[in-house]
C-alpha atoms as a PDB file:
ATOM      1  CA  UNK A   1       0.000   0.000   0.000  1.00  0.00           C
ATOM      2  CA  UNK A   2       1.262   3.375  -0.545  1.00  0.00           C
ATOM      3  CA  UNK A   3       0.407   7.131  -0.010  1.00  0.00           C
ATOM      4  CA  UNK A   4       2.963   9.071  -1.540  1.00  0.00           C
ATOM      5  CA  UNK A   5       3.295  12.858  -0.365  1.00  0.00           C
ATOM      6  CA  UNK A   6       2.531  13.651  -3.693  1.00  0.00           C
ATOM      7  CA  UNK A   7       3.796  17.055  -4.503  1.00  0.00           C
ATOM      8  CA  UNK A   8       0.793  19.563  -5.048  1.00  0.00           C
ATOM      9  CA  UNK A   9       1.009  22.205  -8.157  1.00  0.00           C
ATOM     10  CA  UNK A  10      -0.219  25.301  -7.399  1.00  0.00           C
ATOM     11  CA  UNK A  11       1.458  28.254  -5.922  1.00  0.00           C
ATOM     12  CA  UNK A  12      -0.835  28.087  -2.837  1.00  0.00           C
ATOM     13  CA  UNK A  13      -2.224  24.424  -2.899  1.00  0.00           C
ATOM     14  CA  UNK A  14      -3.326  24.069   0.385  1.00  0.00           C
ATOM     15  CA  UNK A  15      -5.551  27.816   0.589  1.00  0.00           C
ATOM     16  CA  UNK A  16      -3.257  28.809   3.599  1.00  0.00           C
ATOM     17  CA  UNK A  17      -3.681  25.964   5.475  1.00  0.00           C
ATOM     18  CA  UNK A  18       0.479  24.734   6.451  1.00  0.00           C
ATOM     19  CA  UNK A  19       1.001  20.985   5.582  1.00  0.00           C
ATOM     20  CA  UNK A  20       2.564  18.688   8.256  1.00  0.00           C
ATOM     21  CA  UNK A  21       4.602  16.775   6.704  1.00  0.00           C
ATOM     22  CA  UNK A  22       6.961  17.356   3.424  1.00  0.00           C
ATOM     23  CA  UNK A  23       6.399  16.154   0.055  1.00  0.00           C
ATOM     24  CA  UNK A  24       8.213  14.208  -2.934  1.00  0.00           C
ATOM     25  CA  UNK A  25       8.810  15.482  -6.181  1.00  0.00           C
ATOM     26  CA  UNK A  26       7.562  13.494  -9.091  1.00  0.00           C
ATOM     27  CA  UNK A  27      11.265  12.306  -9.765  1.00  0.00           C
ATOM     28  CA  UNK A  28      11.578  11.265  -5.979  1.00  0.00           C
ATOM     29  CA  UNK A  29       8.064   9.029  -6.344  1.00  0.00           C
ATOM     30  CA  UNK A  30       9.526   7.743  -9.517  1.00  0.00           C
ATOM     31  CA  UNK A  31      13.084   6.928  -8.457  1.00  0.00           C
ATOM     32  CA  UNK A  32      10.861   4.820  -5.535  1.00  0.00           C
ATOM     33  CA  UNK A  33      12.458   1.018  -6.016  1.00  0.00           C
ATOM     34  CA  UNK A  34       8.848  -0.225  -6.098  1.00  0.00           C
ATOM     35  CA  UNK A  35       9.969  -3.073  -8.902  1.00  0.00           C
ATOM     36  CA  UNK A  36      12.865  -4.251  -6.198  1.00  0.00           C
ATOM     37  CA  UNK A  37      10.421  -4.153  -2.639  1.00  0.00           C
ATOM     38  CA  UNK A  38       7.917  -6.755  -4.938  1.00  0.00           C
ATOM     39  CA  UNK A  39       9.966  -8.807  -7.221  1.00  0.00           C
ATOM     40  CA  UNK A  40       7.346 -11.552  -7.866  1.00  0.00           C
ATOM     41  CA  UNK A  41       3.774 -10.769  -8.357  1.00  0.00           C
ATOM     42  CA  UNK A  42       1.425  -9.172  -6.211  1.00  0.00           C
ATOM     43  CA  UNK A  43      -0.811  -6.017  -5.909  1.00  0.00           C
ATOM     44  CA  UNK A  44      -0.106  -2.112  -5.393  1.00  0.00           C
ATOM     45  CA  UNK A  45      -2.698   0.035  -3.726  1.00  0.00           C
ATOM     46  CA  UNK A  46      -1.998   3.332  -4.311  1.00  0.00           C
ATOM     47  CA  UNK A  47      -3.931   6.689  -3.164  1.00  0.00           C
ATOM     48  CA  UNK A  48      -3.455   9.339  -6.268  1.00  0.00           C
ATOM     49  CA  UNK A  49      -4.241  13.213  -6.067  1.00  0.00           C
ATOM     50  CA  UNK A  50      -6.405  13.821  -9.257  1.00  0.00           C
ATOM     51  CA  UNK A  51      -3.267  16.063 -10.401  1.00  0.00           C
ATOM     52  CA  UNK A  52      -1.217  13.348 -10.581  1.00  0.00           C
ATOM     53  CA  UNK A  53      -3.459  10.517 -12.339  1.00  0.00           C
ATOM     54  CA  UNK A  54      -2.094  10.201 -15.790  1.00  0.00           C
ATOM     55  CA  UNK A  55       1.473  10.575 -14.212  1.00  0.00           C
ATOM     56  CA  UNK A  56       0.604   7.853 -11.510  1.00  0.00           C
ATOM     57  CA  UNK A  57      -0.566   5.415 -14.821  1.00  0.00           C
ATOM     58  CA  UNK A  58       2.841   6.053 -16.654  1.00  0.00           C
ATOM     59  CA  UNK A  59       4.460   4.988 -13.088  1.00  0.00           C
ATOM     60  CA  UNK A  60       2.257   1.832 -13.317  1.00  0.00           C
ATOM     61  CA  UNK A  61       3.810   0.874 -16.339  1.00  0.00           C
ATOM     62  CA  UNK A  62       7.621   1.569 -15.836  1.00  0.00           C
ATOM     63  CA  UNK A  63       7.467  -0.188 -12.916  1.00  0.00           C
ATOM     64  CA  UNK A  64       5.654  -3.596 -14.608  1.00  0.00           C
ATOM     65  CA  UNK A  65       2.254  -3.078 -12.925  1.00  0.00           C
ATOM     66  CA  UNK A  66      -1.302  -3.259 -14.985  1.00  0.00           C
ATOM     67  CA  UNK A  67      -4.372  -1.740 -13.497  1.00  0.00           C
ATOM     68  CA  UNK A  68      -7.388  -4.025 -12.554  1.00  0.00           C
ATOM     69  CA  UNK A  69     -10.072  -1.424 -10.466  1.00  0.00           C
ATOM     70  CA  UNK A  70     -10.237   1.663  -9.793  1.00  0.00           C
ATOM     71  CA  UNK A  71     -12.090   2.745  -6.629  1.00  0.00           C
ATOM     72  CA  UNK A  72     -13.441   6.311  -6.043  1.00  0.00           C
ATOM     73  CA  UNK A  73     -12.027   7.189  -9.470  1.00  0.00           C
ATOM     74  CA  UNK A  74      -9.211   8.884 -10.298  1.00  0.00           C
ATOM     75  CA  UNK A  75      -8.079   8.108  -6.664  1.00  0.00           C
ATOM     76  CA  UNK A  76      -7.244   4.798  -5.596  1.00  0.00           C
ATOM     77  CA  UNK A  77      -6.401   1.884  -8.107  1.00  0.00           C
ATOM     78  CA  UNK A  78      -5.972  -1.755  -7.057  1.00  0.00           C
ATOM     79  CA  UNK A  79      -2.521  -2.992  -9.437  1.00  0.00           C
ATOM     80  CA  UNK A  80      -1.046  -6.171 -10.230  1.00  0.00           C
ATOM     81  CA  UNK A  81       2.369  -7.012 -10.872  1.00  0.00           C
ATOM     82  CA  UNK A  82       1.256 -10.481 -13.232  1.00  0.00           C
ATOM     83  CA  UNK A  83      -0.410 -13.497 -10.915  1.00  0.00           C
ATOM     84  CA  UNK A  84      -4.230 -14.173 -10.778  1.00  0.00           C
ATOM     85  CA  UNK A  85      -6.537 -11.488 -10.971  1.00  0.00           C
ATOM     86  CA  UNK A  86      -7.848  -9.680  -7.938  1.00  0.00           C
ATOM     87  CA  UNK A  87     -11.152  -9.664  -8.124  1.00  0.00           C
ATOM     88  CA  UNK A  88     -12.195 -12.932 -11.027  1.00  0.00           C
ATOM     89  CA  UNK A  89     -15.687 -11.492 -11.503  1.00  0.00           C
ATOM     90  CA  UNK A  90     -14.426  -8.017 -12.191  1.00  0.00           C
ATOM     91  CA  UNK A  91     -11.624  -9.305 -14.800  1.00  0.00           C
END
């Protein structure tokens, strides 16, 4: 599971309000040794920021990954790195 600390685009993304915690660059998420943590197959849950959707799909790919659901879409995708399908009726 993972909920990167995406890094937000505009010039005053949070309306004032200070963040608590820092956040990662798209290189930094990308750079992430996701492919090394789960050689073998398995699943990815991931927690996207719409901003960062189509970026978070290229990620899917480079690092071998092929999505199977989407929940609460563009937000949260369920991922598999090859193996049996997550949900059979839904594939």
């Amino acid at each position: 599971m993972m909920d990167p600390p995406w890094q937000l685009a505009t010039a005053n993304p949070t309306r004032g309000v200070a963040l608590g915690y820092s956040q990662l660059t798209d290189a930094d998420i990308e750079n992430l040794p996701i492919p090394a943590l789960q050689p073998r197959s398995g699943y990815l849950f991931v927690w996207v920021i719409n901003a960062k959707y189509k970026f978070c799909l290229d990620l899917f790919d480079k690092w071998g990954y092929e999505c199977v659901l989407l929940l609460a879409a563009p937000f949260f995708f369920f991922l598999r790195k090859s193996g049996p399908p997550f949900f059979s009726a839904l594939t």
